[in-house]
Short mmCIF file of C-alpha atoms and ligand atoms in Angstrom, two decimals:
data_model
loop_
_atom_site.label_atom_id
_atom_site.label_comp_id
_atom_site.label_asym_id
_atom_site.label_seq_id
_atom_site.Cartn_x
_atom_site.Cartn_y
_atom_site.Cartn_z
CA UNK A 1 -7.71 -29.60 -87.63
CA UNK A 2 -10.15 -29.31 -90.49
CA UNK A 3 -9.04 -25.64 -91.13
CA UNK A 4 -5.38 -26.92 -92.22
CA UNK A 5 -6.98 -29.44 -94.73
CA UNK A 6 -6.61 -27.61 -98.24
CA UNK A 7 -9.45 -29.69 -99.58
CA UNK A 8 -11.93 -29.79 -96.59
CA UNK A 9 -14.87 -27.76 -97.21
CA UNK A 10 -15.47 -25.23 -94.56
CA UNK A 11 -19.37 -24.69 -94.82
CA UNK A 12 -20.38 -28.07 -96.24
CA UNK A 13 -20.78 -31.15 -94.20
CA UNK A 14 -18.29 -33.87 -94.59
CA UNK A 15 -17.58 -37.15 -92.48
CA UNK A 16 -14.57 -36.64 -90.33
CA UNK A 17 -12.84 -39.87 -91.67
CA UNK A 18 -13.89 -42.66 -94.27
CA UNK A 19 -16.72 -43.06 -96.91
CA UNK A 20 -20.16 -41.17 -97.47
CA UNK A 21 -22.58 -41.50 -99.81
CA UNK A 22 -26.33 -40.42 -99.97
CA UNK A 23 -28.04 -38.29 -97.42
CA UNK A 24 -30.62 -40.18 -95.35
CA UNK A 25 -33.11 -39.62 -92.45
CA UNK A 26 -33.22 -36.10 -92.58
CA UNK A 27 -35.63 -34.98 -89.98
CA UNK A 28 -36.15 -32.02 -87.53
CA UNK A 29 -36.85 -33.03 -84.10
CA UNK A 30 -36.77 -31.40 -80.69
CA UNK A 31 -34.99 -28.32 -82.09
CA UNK A 32 -32.29 -30.32 -83.68
CA UNK A 33 -31.69 -30.78 -87.87
CA UNK A 34 -30.81 -34.57 -88.11
CA UNK A 35 -28.60 -35.56 -91.02
CA UNK A 36 -27.96 -39.45 -91.37
CA UNK A 37 -26.08 -40.72 -94.43
CA UNK A 38 -24.93 -44.00 -96.35
CA UNK A 39 -21.36 -44.28 -94.48
CA UNK A 40 -18.69 -47.01 -94.30
CA UNK A 41 -17.43 -47.12 -90.71
CA UNK A 42 -14.72 -49.30 -91.87
CA UNK A 43 -12.85 -47.68 -95.04
CA UNK A 44 -12.98 -45.06 -97.48
CA UNK A 45 -14.36 -47.06 -100.31
CA UNK A 46 -18.00 -48.02 -100.20
CA UNK A 47 -18.80 -51.05 -98.40
CA UNK A 48 -20.42 -51.85 -94.86
CA UNK A 49 -23.06 -49.48 -95.49
CA UNK A 50 -24.35 -48.15 -92.19
CA UNK A 51 -25.92 -45.05 -91.20
CA UNK A 52 -23.65 -42.32 -89.69
CA UNK A 53 -25.18 -39.36 -88.18
CA UNK A 54 -24.73 -35.45 -87.30
CA UNK A 55 -26.92 -32.78 -85.75
CA UNK A 56 -27.44 -29.30 -86.31
CA UNK A 57 -29.12 -26.37 -84.67
CA UNK A 58 -29.20 -24.32 -87.91
CA UNK A 59 -28.52 -26.40 -91.02
CA UNK A 60 -25.07 -25.09 -91.15
CA UNK A 61 -23.04 -26.07 -88.27
CA UNK A 62 -22.69 -29.76 -87.92
CA UNK A 63 -21.90 -31.85 -85.02
CA UNK A 64 -20.68 -35.54 -85.28
CA UNK A 65 -22.49 -38.19 -83.71
CA UNK A 66 -21.84 -42.11 -83.23
CA UNK A 67 -22.91 -44.32 -86.00
CA UNK A 68 -26.54 -44.66 -85.73
CA UNK A 69 -27.64 -47.84 -87.22
CA UNK A 70 -24.74 -50.44 -88.06
CA UNK A 71 -24.66 -53.05 -90.98
CA UNK A 72 -25.33 -56.41 -89.13
CA UNK A 73 -25.90 -60.16 -90.06
CA UNK A 74 -25.30 -59.64 -93.34
CA UNK A 75 -27.75 -57.06 -93.88
CA UNK A 76 -26.51 -53.47 -94.89
CA UNK A 77 -28.32 -50.40 -94.02
CA UNK A 78 -29.29 -48.86 -97.56
CA UNK A 79 -30.93 -45.44 -97.96
CA UNK A 80 -34.25 -44.26 -96.25
CA UNK A 81 -35.82 -41.85 -94.32
CA UNK A 82 -37.12 -40.87 -90.83
CA UNK A 83 -40.27 -39.36 -89.41
CA UNK A 84 -41.51 -38.29 -86.27
CA UNK A 85 -44.47 -40.52 -85.23
CA UNK A 86 -46.52 -37.78 -83.48
CA UNK A 87 -49.50 -40.06 -82.93
CA UNK A 88 -47.81 -43.31 -81.89
CA UNK A 89 -49.41 -45.02 -84.97
CA UNK A 90 -46.63 -47.57 -84.82
CA UNK A 91 -46.66 -47.92 -81.16
CA UNK A 92 -43.04 -47.64 -80.72
CA UNK A 93 -42.84 -44.40 -78.57
CA UNK A 94 -45.74 -42.59 -76.81
CA UNK A 95 -47.84 -39.80 -77.92
CA UNK A 96 -46.16 -37.64 -75.41
CA UNK A 97 -42.76 -38.78 -76.19
CA UNK A 98 -42.89 -39.75 -80.12
CA UNK A 99 -40.24 -42.05 -81.45
CA UNK A 100 -38.49 -41.23 -84.44
CA UNK A 101 -38.85 -43.83 -87.04
CA UNK A 102 -36.47 -44.58 -89.41
CA UNK A 103 -37.74 -46.57 -92.76
CA UNK A 104 -34.56 -48.03 -94.67
CA UNK A 105 -33.60 -50.69 -97.15
CA UNK A 106 -32.04 -53.55 -95.83
CA UNK A 107 -29.70 -55.11 -98.55
CA UNK A 108 -28.62 -58.54 -97.93
CA UNK A 109 -29.13 -62.32 -98.40
CA UNK A 110 -29.83 -61.73 -102.19
CA UNK A 111 -32.83 -59.42 -101.63
CA UNK A 112 -33.77 -55.59 -100.83
CA UNK A 113 -36.61 -55.20 -98.05
CA UNK A 114 -37.72 -52.39 -96.34
CA UNK A 115 -37.39 -52.31 -92.56
CA UNK A 116 -37.68 -49.95 -89.45
CA UNK A 117 -35.29 -48.64 -86.75
CA UNK A 118 -36.77 -46.31 -84.02
CA UNK A 119 -35.39 -44.12 -81.23
CA UNK A 120 -36.73 -42.45 -78.14
CA UNK A 121 -33.89 -40.68 -77.23
CA UNK A 122 -33.53 -37.81 -79.82
CA UNK A 123 -31.72 -40.11 -82.29
CA UNK A 124 -28.81 -41.12 -79.83
CA UNK A 125 -29.50 -44.86 -79.80
CA UNK A 126 -31.62 -46.97 -82.39
CA UNK A 127 -33.51 -50.28 -81.88
CA UNK A 128 -34.10 -52.15 -85.19
CA UNK A 129 -37.69 -53.26 -85.33
CA UNK A 130 -38.37 -56.84 -84.18
CA UNK A 131 -40.73 -57.61 -87.17
CA UNK A 132 -38.72 -56.40 -89.89
CA UNK A 133 -39.10 -56.53 -92.81
CA UNK A 134 -42.22 -54.56 -93.16
CA UNK A 135 -42.21 -54.78 -96.76
CA UNK A 136 -40.63 -57.62 -98.88
CA UNK A 137 -42.00 -58.23 -102.51
CA UNK A 138 -38.81 -60.69 -102.98
CA UNK A 139 -36.88 -58.25 -105.37
CA UNK A 140 -33.30 -57.92 -105.51
CA UNK A 141 -33.65 -53.97 -106.70
CA UNK A 142 -36.44 -52.47 -104.33
CA UNK A 143 -34.77 -49.65 -102.38
CA UNK A 144 -34.69 -46.34 -100.91
CA UNK A 145 -38.01 -45.55 -99.29
CA UNK A 146 -39.60 -42.07 -98.81
CA UNK A 147 -42.37 -41.61 -96.19
CA UNK A 148 -44.51 -38.78 -95.32
CA UNK A 149 -47.68 -38.06 -93.62
CA UNK A 150 -50.60 -37.04 -95.78
CA UNK A 151 -53.07 -35.10 -93.96
CA UNK A 152 -55.93 -34.90 -96.66
CA UNK A 153 -56.02 -38.94 -96.39
CA UNK A 154 -55.06 -39.43 -92.80
CA UNK A 155 -52.36 -41.73 -93.97
CA UNK A 156 -48.65 -42.54 -94.16
CA UNK A 157 -47.50 -42.41 -97.91
CA UNK A 158 -44.25 -44.42 -99.19
CA UNK A 159 -42.65 -43.89 -102.62
CA UNK A 160 -40.02 -46.49 -103.30
CA UNK A 161 -38.06 -47.62 -106.14
CA UNK A 162 -38.14 -50.60 -108.38
CA UNK A 163 -34.66 -49.52 -109.20
CA UNK A 164 -33.92 -51.73 -112.46
CA UNK A 165 -37.11 -51.55 -113.78
CA UNK A 166 -37.24 -47.39 -113.46
CA UNK A 167 -40.63 -47.77 -111.68
CA UNK A 168 -41.62 -46.13 -108.47
CA UNK A 169 -44.10 -47.49 -106.28
CA UNK A 170 -46.51 -45.78 -103.99
CA UNK A 171 -47.71 -47.35 -100.75
CA UNK A 172 -50.27 -46.23 -98.16
CA UNK A 173 -50.20 -47.39 -94.01
CA UNK A 174 -51.74 -46.15 -90.99
CA UNK A 175 -49.29 -47.44 -89.00
CA UNK A 176 -46.01 -47.80 -90.65
CA UNK A 177 -45.85 -51.52 -90.24
CA UNK A 178 -48.39 -52.74 -92.67
CA UNK A 179 -48.19 -51.16 -96.31
CA UNK A 180 -50.51 -51.45 -99.18
CA UNK A 181 -49.74 -50.64 -102.85
CA UNK A 182 -51.74 -47.73 -104.01
CA UNK A 183 -50.28 -47.15 -107.51
CA UNK A 184 -46.72 -47.12 -109.72
CA UNK A 185 -45.31 -44.65 -111.97
CA UNK A 186 -42.82 -45.30 -114.47
CA UNK A 187 -40.67 -46.12 -116.68
CA UNK A 188 -40.62 -42.66 -117.35
CA UNK A 189 -38.46 -39.33 -118.14
CA UNK A 190 -34.75 -40.25 -119.41
CA UNK A 191 -35.61 -44.07 -119.98
CA UNK A 192 -32.25 -44.99 -121.69
CA UNK A 193 -29.72 -47.01 -119.81
CA UNK A 194 -30.63 -45.57 -116.51
CA UNK A 195 -32.41 -46.78 -113.55
CA UNK A 196 -34.03 -44.78 -110.54
CA UNK A 197 -32.99 -44.47 -106.85
CA UNK A 198 -33.65 -42.46 -103.82
CA UNK A 199 -37.03 -40.81 -104.70
CA UNK A 200 -38.83 -38.15 -102.95
CA UNK A 201 -42.28 -36.45 -103.43
CA UNK A 202 -43.60 -33.45 -101.83
CA UNK A 203 -45.87 -30.14 -102.53
CA UNK A 204 -44.51 -26.84 -102.93
CA UNK A 205 -45.65 -23.50 -103.60
CA UNK A 206 -45.59 -21.70 -107.06
CA UNK A 207 -43.94 -18.38 -106.71
CA UNK A 208 -46.50 -16.16 -108.24
CA UNK A 209 -48.06 -14.77 -105.14
CA UNK A 210 -51.34 -16.95 -105.52
CA UNK A 211 -51.89 -20.16 -103.52
CA UNK A 212 -51.10 -22.03 -106.19
CA UNK A 213 -49.21 -25.29 -105.36
CA UNK A 214 -47.88 -28.26 -107.46
CA UNK A 215 -46.14 -31.52 -106.50
CA UNK A 216 -42.60 -32.49 -107.61
CA UNK A 217 -41.51 -36.22 -107.68
CA UNK A 218 -37.65 -36.71 -107.92
CA UNK A 219 -35.67 -39.66 -108.66
CA UNK A 220 -32.03 -40.52 -109.23
CA UNK A 221 -30.08 -42.13 -112.09
CA UNK A 222 -26.79 -43.90 -111.46
CA UNK A 223 -25.77 -43.18 -115.13
CA UNK A 224 -26.88 -41.29 -118.20
CA UNK A 225 -27.60 -37.93 -116.21
CA UNK A 226 -27.10 -34.69 -118.20
CA UNK A 227 -23.22 -33.90 -117.29
CA UNK A 228 -22.39 -37.69 -117.45
CA UNK A 229 -22.70 -39.99 -114.96
CA UNK A 230 -25.32 -40.23 -112.00
CA UNK A 231 -27.74 -37.16 -111.63
CA UNK A 232 -31.24 -36.45 -110.77
CA UNK A 233 -34.48 -35.64 -112.66
CA UNK A 234 -37.82 -34.39 -111.56
CA UNK A 235 -41.51 -34.22 -112.63
CA UNK A 236 -43.91 -31.51 -111.51
CA UNK A 237 -47.37 -32.64 -111.33
CA UNK A 238 -50.52 -33.39 -109.55
CA UNK A 239 -50.91 -35.87 -106.47
CA UNK A 240 -54.13 -37.35 -105.06
CA UNK A 241 -52.83 -39.41 -102.18
CA UNK A 242 -52.84 -42.34 -104.48
CA UNK A 243 -51.44 -41.27 -107.86
CA UNK A 244 -49.06 -38.86 -109.14
CA UNK A 245 -49.73 -37.42 -112.74
CA UNK A 246 -47.11 -35.22 -114.09
CA UNK A 247 -47.99 -32.06 -116.12
CA UNK A 248 -44.99 -31.59 -118.08
CA UNK A 249 -41.79 -33.77 -119.31
CA UNK A 250 -38.95 -34.32 -116.56
CA UNK A 251 -36.06 -31.72 -116.20
CA UNK A 252 -32.61 -32.10 -114.63
CA UNK A 253 -32.20 -31.45 -111.27
CA UNK A 254 -28.78 -29.79 -111.56
CA UNK A 255 -26.53 -29.22 -114.33
CA UNK A 256 -23.39 -29.95 -112.81
CA UNK A 257 -21.85 -33.51 -112.34
CA UNK A 258 -22.17 -33.62 -108.34
CA UNK A 259 -25.47 -33.34 -107.11
CA UNK A 260 -26.94 -36.80 -106.38
CA UNK A 261 -29.85 -38.48 -104.50
CA UNK A 262 -31.14 -35.33 -102.82
CA UNK A 263 -34.02 -35.84 -100.38
CA UNK A 264 -35.92 -33.60 -98.37
CA UNK A 265 -36.24 -32.98 -94.57
CA UNK A 266 -39.28 -34.37 -93.03
CA UNK A 267 -41.07 -32.63 -89.63
CA UNK A 268 -39.60 -28.96 -90.45
CA UNK A 269 -41.75 -26.73 -88.32
CA UNK A 270 -44.94 -25.98 -90.08
CA UNK A 271 -44.74 -22.16 -89.18
CA UNK A 272 -41.45 -21.75 -91.01
CA UNK A 273 -43.29 -23.54 -94.08
CA UNK A 274 -39.90 -24.48 -96.06
CA UNK A 275 -39.09 -27.46 -97.75
CA UNK A 276 -35.27 -27.79 -97.96
CA UNK A 277 -33.24 -30.73 -99.25
CA UNK A 278 -29.59 -31.50 -99.39
CA UNK A 279 -27.44 -33.98 -101.97
CA UNK A 280 -24.64 -35.83 -102.11
CA UNK A 281 -21.84 -33.58 -103.71
CA UNK A 282 -20.53 -36.53 -105.76
CA UNK A 283 -21.08 -38.87 -109.07
CA UNK A 284 -20.78 -42.36 -108.97
CA UNK A 285 -18.65 -42.14 -112.04
CA UNK A 286 -16.01 -40.18 -110.41
CA UNK A 287 -16.61 -40.93 -106.58
CA UNK A 288 -13.08 -42.08 -105.81
CA UNK A 289 -11.77 -38.26 -105.28
CA UNK A 290 -8.72 -37.34 -104.21
CA UNK A 291 -9.24 -36.82 -100.50
CA UNK A 292 -7.80 -38.61 -97.41
CA UNK A 293 -8.74 -39.85 -95.10
CA UNK A 294 -12.33 -38.89 -95.76
CA UNK A 295 -14.43 -38.98 -99.05
CA UNK A 296 -17.07 -36.64 -99.81
CA UNK A 297 -19.27 -34.09 -98.69
CA UNK A 298 -22.63 -32.90 -98.95
CA UNK A 299 -24.32 -29.99 -100.82
CA UNK A 300 -25.48 -26.76 -98.94
CA UNK A 301 -28.76 -27.33 -97.83
CA UNK A 302 -31.16 -25.68 -100.40
CA UNK A 303 -34.57 -24.04 -100.06
CA UNK A 304 -37.10 -25.35 -102.90
CA UNK A 305 -40.01 -23.72 -104.49
CA UNK A 306 -41.57 -23.71 -108.12
CA UNK A 307 -41.41 -21.04 -110.75
CA UNK A 308 -43.05 -20.42 -114.15
CA UNK A 309 -40.88 -19.27 -116.57
CA UNK A 310 -40.92 -19.06 -120.37
CA UNK A 311 -39.23 -22.14 -122.12
CA UNK A 312 -36.11 -21.58 -123.92
CA UNK A 313 -37.31 -23.26 -127.26
CA UNK A 314 -40.30 -20.93 -127.36
CA UNK A 315 -40.81 -17.82 -125.31
CA UNK A 316 -44.51 -17.93 -125.85
CA UNK A 317 -44.81 -21.39 -124.03
CA UNK A 318 -43.87 -21.44 -120.27
CA UNK A 319 -42.71 -24.29 -118.02
CA UNK A 320 -42.68 -24.92 -114.18
CA UNK A 321 -39.21 -25.42 -112.88
CA UNK A 322 -37.71 -26.24 -109.38
CA UNK A 323 -36.15 -23.09 -107.64
CA UNK A 324 -33.24 -24.27 -105.57
CA UNK A 325 -31.74 -21.67 -103.11
CA UNK A 326 -28.94 -22.03 -100.73
CA UNK A 327 -30.72 -21.98 -97.10
CA UNK A 328 -30.71 -18.46 -95.69
CA UNK A 329 -28.80 -19.52 -92.93
CA UNK A 330 -25.64 -19.59 -94.82
CA UNK A 331 -25.62 -16.02 -95.05
CA UNK A 332 -24.84 -15.83 -91.25
CA UNK A 333 -21.41 -17.31 -92.18
CA UNK A 334 -20.59 -14.36 -94.37
CA UNK A 335 -17.71 -12.07 -93.46
CA UNK A 336 -17.15 -8.47 -94.21
CA UNK A 337 -18.49 -7.83 -97.77
CA UNK A 338 -17.00 -6.30 -100.75
CA UNK A 339 -18.21 -4.43 -103.79
CA UNK A 340 -15.54 -5.37 -106.67
CA UNK A 341 -14.52 -3.15 -109.00
CA UNK A 342 -14.90 -5.21 -112.52
CA UNK A 343 -14.04 -2.36 -114.96
CA UNK A 344 -11.02 -4.15 -116.18
CA UNK A 345 -12.90 -6.84 -117.99
CA UNK A 346 -11.68 -7.70 -121.11
CA UNK A 347 -9.56 -10.64 -122.93
CA UNK A 348 -7.29 -11.80 -121.66
CA UNK A 349 -8.97 -12.24 -118.07
CA UNK A 350 -7.90 -9.31 -115.77
CA UNK A 351 -7.64 -10.02 -112.43
CA UNK A 352 -9.47 -7.75 -109.88
CA UNK A 353 -8.18 -6.90 -106.44
CA UNK A 354 -10.15 -8.26 -103.39
CA UNK A 355 -9.35 -7.00 -100.02
CA UNK A 356 -11.41 -9.87 -98.09
CA UNK A 357 -9.17 -12.87 -98.04
CA UNK A 358 -10.37 -15.37 -100.54
CA UNK A 359 -7.04 -17.29 -100.16
CA UNK A 360 -9.06 -19.52 -98.00
CA UNK A 361 -11.02 -20.43 -100.82
CA UNK A 362 -14.12 -20.40 -99.04
CA UNK A 363 -16.60 -17.65 -100.27
CA UNK A 364 -20.27 -16.37 -101.34
CA UNK A 365 -20.05 -14.54 -104.64
CA UNK A 366 -23.10 -12.62 -105.97
CA UNK A 367 -22.68 -11.03 -109.56
CA UNK A 368 -24.83 -9.80 -112.61
CA UNK A 369 -23.44 -10.56 -115.87
CA UNK A 370 -24.41 -8.21 -118.96
CA UNK A 371 -22.88 -9.92 -122.27
CA UNK A 372 -24.35 -7.47 -124.26
CA UNK A 373 -23.20 -8.05 -127.94
CA UNK A 374 -20.17 -10.39 -126.80
CA UNK A 375 -20.00 -13.99 -127.20
CA UNK A 376 -19.22 -14.48 -123.46
CA UNK A 377 -18.38 -12.86 -120.02
CA UNK A 378 -17.55 -14.24 -116.68
CA UNK A 379 -15.09 -14.92 -114.01
CA UNK A 380 -12.08 -17.23 -113.34
CA UNK A 381 -11.26 -18.18 -110.06
CA UNK A 382 -7.67 -18.55 -110.79
CA UNK A 383 -5.76 -20.87 -107.81
CA UNK A 384 -2.24 -21.37 -109.32
CA UNK A 385 -0.12 -20.97 -112.57
CA UNK A 386 -2.42 -22.16 -115.51
CA UNK A 387 -5.00 -23.34 -112.90
CA UNK A 388 -8.48 -22.01 -112.87
CA UNK A 389 -12.39 -22.62 -112.17
CA UNK A 390 -14.30 -20.79 -115.09
CA UNK A 391 -17.86 -19.54 -114.46
CA UNK A 392 -19.69 -17.76 -117.28
CA UNK A 393 -22.33 -16.92 -119.86
CA UNK A 394 -21.83 -18.24 -123.34
CA UNK A 395 -24.28 -16.73 -126.00
CA UNK A 396 -23.91 -19.52 -128.10
CA UNK A 397 -26.01 -21.55 -127.22
CA UNK A 398 -27.27 -19.55 -124.22
CA UNK A 399 -25.90 -21.27 -121.26
CA UNK A 400 -24.32 -20.77 -118.12
CA UNK A 401 -21.34 -22.98 -117.57
CA UNK A 402 -18.54 -24.15 -115.14
CA UNK A 403 -15.36 -25.28 -116.85
CA UNK A 404 -12.96 -27.20 -114.37
CA UNK A 405 -10.96 -28.59 -117.15
CA UNK A 406 -8.13 -26.47 -115.69
CA UNK A 407 -9.17 -26.63 -111.98
CA UNK A 408 -6.13 -28.56 -110.48
CA UNK A 409 -5.95 -32.66 -109.90
CA UNK A 410 -8.41 -33.84 -112.69
CA UNK A 411 -6.29 -36.62 -113.66
CA UNK A 412 -7.66 -39.09 -111.09
CA UNK A 413 -10.31 -40.11 -113.51
CA UNK A 414 -10.99 -39.33 -117.07
CA UNK A 415 -14.31 -38.26 -116.80
CA UNK A 416 -13.56 -35.51 -114.40
CA UNK A 417 -12.15 -32.38 -116.40
CA UNK A 418 -14.75 -30.73 -118.57
CA UNK A 419 -17.43 -28.04 -118.92
CA UNK A 420 -21.00 -28.25 -117.44
CA UNK A 421 -23.88 -25.99 -118.81
CA UNK A 422 -27.31 -24.97 -118.17
CA UNK A 423 -29.81 -23.40 -120.77
CA UNK A 424 -30.04 -19.94 -119.36
CA UNK A 425 -32.53 -16.83 -120.20
CA UNK A 426 -31.45 -13.55 -120.06
CA UNK A 427 -33.67 -11.18 -118.36
CA UNK A 428 -33.30 -7.61 -119.71
CA UNK A 429 -30.05 -8.58 -121.29
CA UNK A 430 -28.49 -9.76 -117.75
CA UNK A 431 -28.06 -13.16 -115.89
CA UNK A 432 -27.66 -13.10 -112.15
CA UNK A 433 -25.48 -15.74 -110.43
CA UNK A 434 -24.72 -16.64 -106.95
CA UNK A 435 -21.53 -18.73 -106.81
CA UNK A 436 -20.49 -20.57 -103.41
CA UNK A 437 -16.95 -21.75 -103.63
CA UNK A 438 -15.66 -24.14 -100.76
CA UNK A 439 -12.17 -25.35 -101.12
CA UNK A 440 -13.31 -28.65 -103.24
CA UNK A 441 -16.84 -27.41 -104.38
CA UNK A 442 -18.58 -25.08 -106.41
CA UNK A 443 -22.46 -24.31 -106.41
CA UNK A 444 -23.68 -21.66 -109.19
CA UNK A 445 -27.10 -20.79 -108.40
CA UNK A 446 -28.67 -19.01 -111.78
CA UNK A 447 -31.13 -16.42 -111.87
CA UNK A 448 -32.04 -16.76 -108.35
CA UNK A 449 -32.08 -20.59 -108.36
CA UNK A 450 -33.97 -21.47 -111.66
CA UNK A 451 -30.87 -23.94 -112.39
CA UNK A 452 -27.86 -24.84 -110.65
CA UNK A 453 -24.77 -26.32 -111.66
CA UNK A 454 -22.72 -28.37 -108.54
CA UNK A 455 -19.27 -29.60 -109.29
CA UNK A 456 -16.34 -30.85 -107.08
CA UNK A 457 -12.59 -29.34 -107.96
CA UNK A 458 -9.67 -30.20 -106.46
CA UNK A 459 -6.95 -27.12 -106.65
CA UNK A 460 -3.51 -27.69 -105.78
CA UNK A 461 -3.19 -24.36 -104.41
CA UNK A 462 -5.22 -22.01 -102.27
CA UNK A 463 -3.79 -18.54 -103.55
CA UNK A 464 -6.92 -17.75 -105.23
CA UNK A 465 -7.13 -14.49 -107.33
CA UNK A 466 -10.44 -13.38 -108.85
CA UNK A 467 -10.32 -12.61 -112.93
CA UNK A 468 -13.15 -11.27 -115.02
CA UNK A 469 -13.30 -11.56 -118.39
CA UNK A 470 -15.34 -10.34 -121.40
CA UNK A 471 -15.21 -11.53 -124.98
CA UNK A 472 -16.13 -8.36 -126.31
CA UNK A 473 -16.20 -4.61 -125.78
CA UNK A 474 -19.91 -4.47 -125.01
CA UNK A 475 -19.54 -7.22 -122.14
CA UNK A 476 -20.02 -5.98 -118.61
CA UNK A 477 -20.60 -7.31 -115.24
CA UNK A 478 -22.58 -4.72 -113.44
CA UNK A 479 -22.25 -6.00 -110.01
CA UNK A 480 -19.72 -8.21 -108.19
CA UNK A 481 -20.06 -8.58 -104.47
CA UNK A 482 -17.95 -10.69 -102.35
CA UNK A 483 -17.98 -12.52 -98.86
CA UNK A 484 -15.50 -14.75 -97.33
CA UNK A 485 -17.37 -17.56 -95.48
CA UNK A 486 -16.52 -18.40 -91.77
CA UNK A 487 -15.51 -21.88 -91.15
CA UNK A 488 -18.26 -24.04 -89.64
CA UNK A 489 -15.55 -26.29 -87.94
CA UNK A 490 -13.89 -23.29 -85.68
C1 FRU B 501 -27.72 -44.38 -104.46
C2 FRU B 501 -27.49 -46.08 -103.73
C3 FRU B 501 -28.95 -46.16 -103.12
C4 FRU B 501 -28.83 -47.27 -102.11
C5 FRU B 501 -27.32 -46.52 -101.48
C6 FRU B 501 -26.24 -47.80 -101.39
O1 FRU B 501 -26.79 -43.34 -104.42
O2 FRU B 501 -27.29 -46.72 -104.76
O3 FRU B 501 -30.02 -46.52 -104.31
O4 FRU B 501 -29.59 -47.37 -101.17
O5 FRU B 501 -27.00 -45.90 -102.74
O6 FRU B 501 -25.27 -47.14 -100.45
#
């Protein structure tokens, strides 16, 4: 009974039992969103990597399906992607009934190679391609292929990582079987003590009403990220089907500690026009989280776009940033909706009454902070005596932060407790936050998705009380609206 498990997220995907890491093979096919994931079918630590599987009609309600692609003959099934081969270029299905083709890294016998598996029954059963590997460069750190169809050049493209060199390699193919190297990118971005895994490359619109689009190249480092441990960086740039050219320095994907290896869905309905990704809601450094018998969950799927904003250092300069928002489907889980009176704001933090049940600790909160002349303001989600998660704006040095130092069980790893901050601009003296809390997760979307902070938390009690605080008389929270979220497991 998922509802009775105090740390089991109610609106985020988690495996029923055992260990999960990266999302894999995200693809939409015949009305279903597929989510595959790195999975250990034999235990709740990393090992025996295979692809677990779930499907959803709407990106929020998930149905667990049997293991899709198992480890076999000493070859683990590492991360990768899935495409629908509509034109049957690989000859593994038919044009009328196209195959789903998974492109993944086979890890074993001292090497990492790129392999295929395919399904002609809506992903229910999978066959490993007899001609595997389709790409072998005799490397022990060559992994995580992401493939997409590039219409202008009428070719499949792959981006895959030479992980230890922090180099991404781009390939082209007409049939998914034979791959030709086109170009390389890197080392670049945050180069000290970090590698690259799980790349993705896609085109996005710039939110200014024009037709402008740019490309985003994302990759993840196992350590050395902004909040400590693992995390992702992205480049905004141009892509001509052969080469990616960045137009600015890399930026952090998420300013929290727990958003890793995000990848985007393939084959989303064109009329919908969305680009959506999901990330592993965890950090390699602190991944042995205190939940049992399952370990880890995914983020809320996020819709992506780009926005040109003034840079923090010099407002006369602008930068293009990745914008991430929870998919609109999450709003269907909102129940009731309550405007909260925040006039009690002050120091020490003052509790505010909420009629809606936040005791279940799954809720969606929108608020507008107006720090005025004061140092800080924000909200504490108090889950017990001396136990709270703090989310606020701090004028010095101009950040929104999540502080999980007192959030409950923080002792399971020395790197877990702490405060994670994102540089944030005030617009007309205000900053807007959307805060999604789900028992053992918190995601804070700042200024309509310009920056995000994602953190796991492990409260010891669910008796949550909201408190508001302001570090001075001019601090205000001009809007605070709360919606309890309905469990997807009911
Ligand atoms: C990233 C990663 C990938 C690899 C997978 C193995 O988290 O290390 O590079 O394919 O996990 O589980």
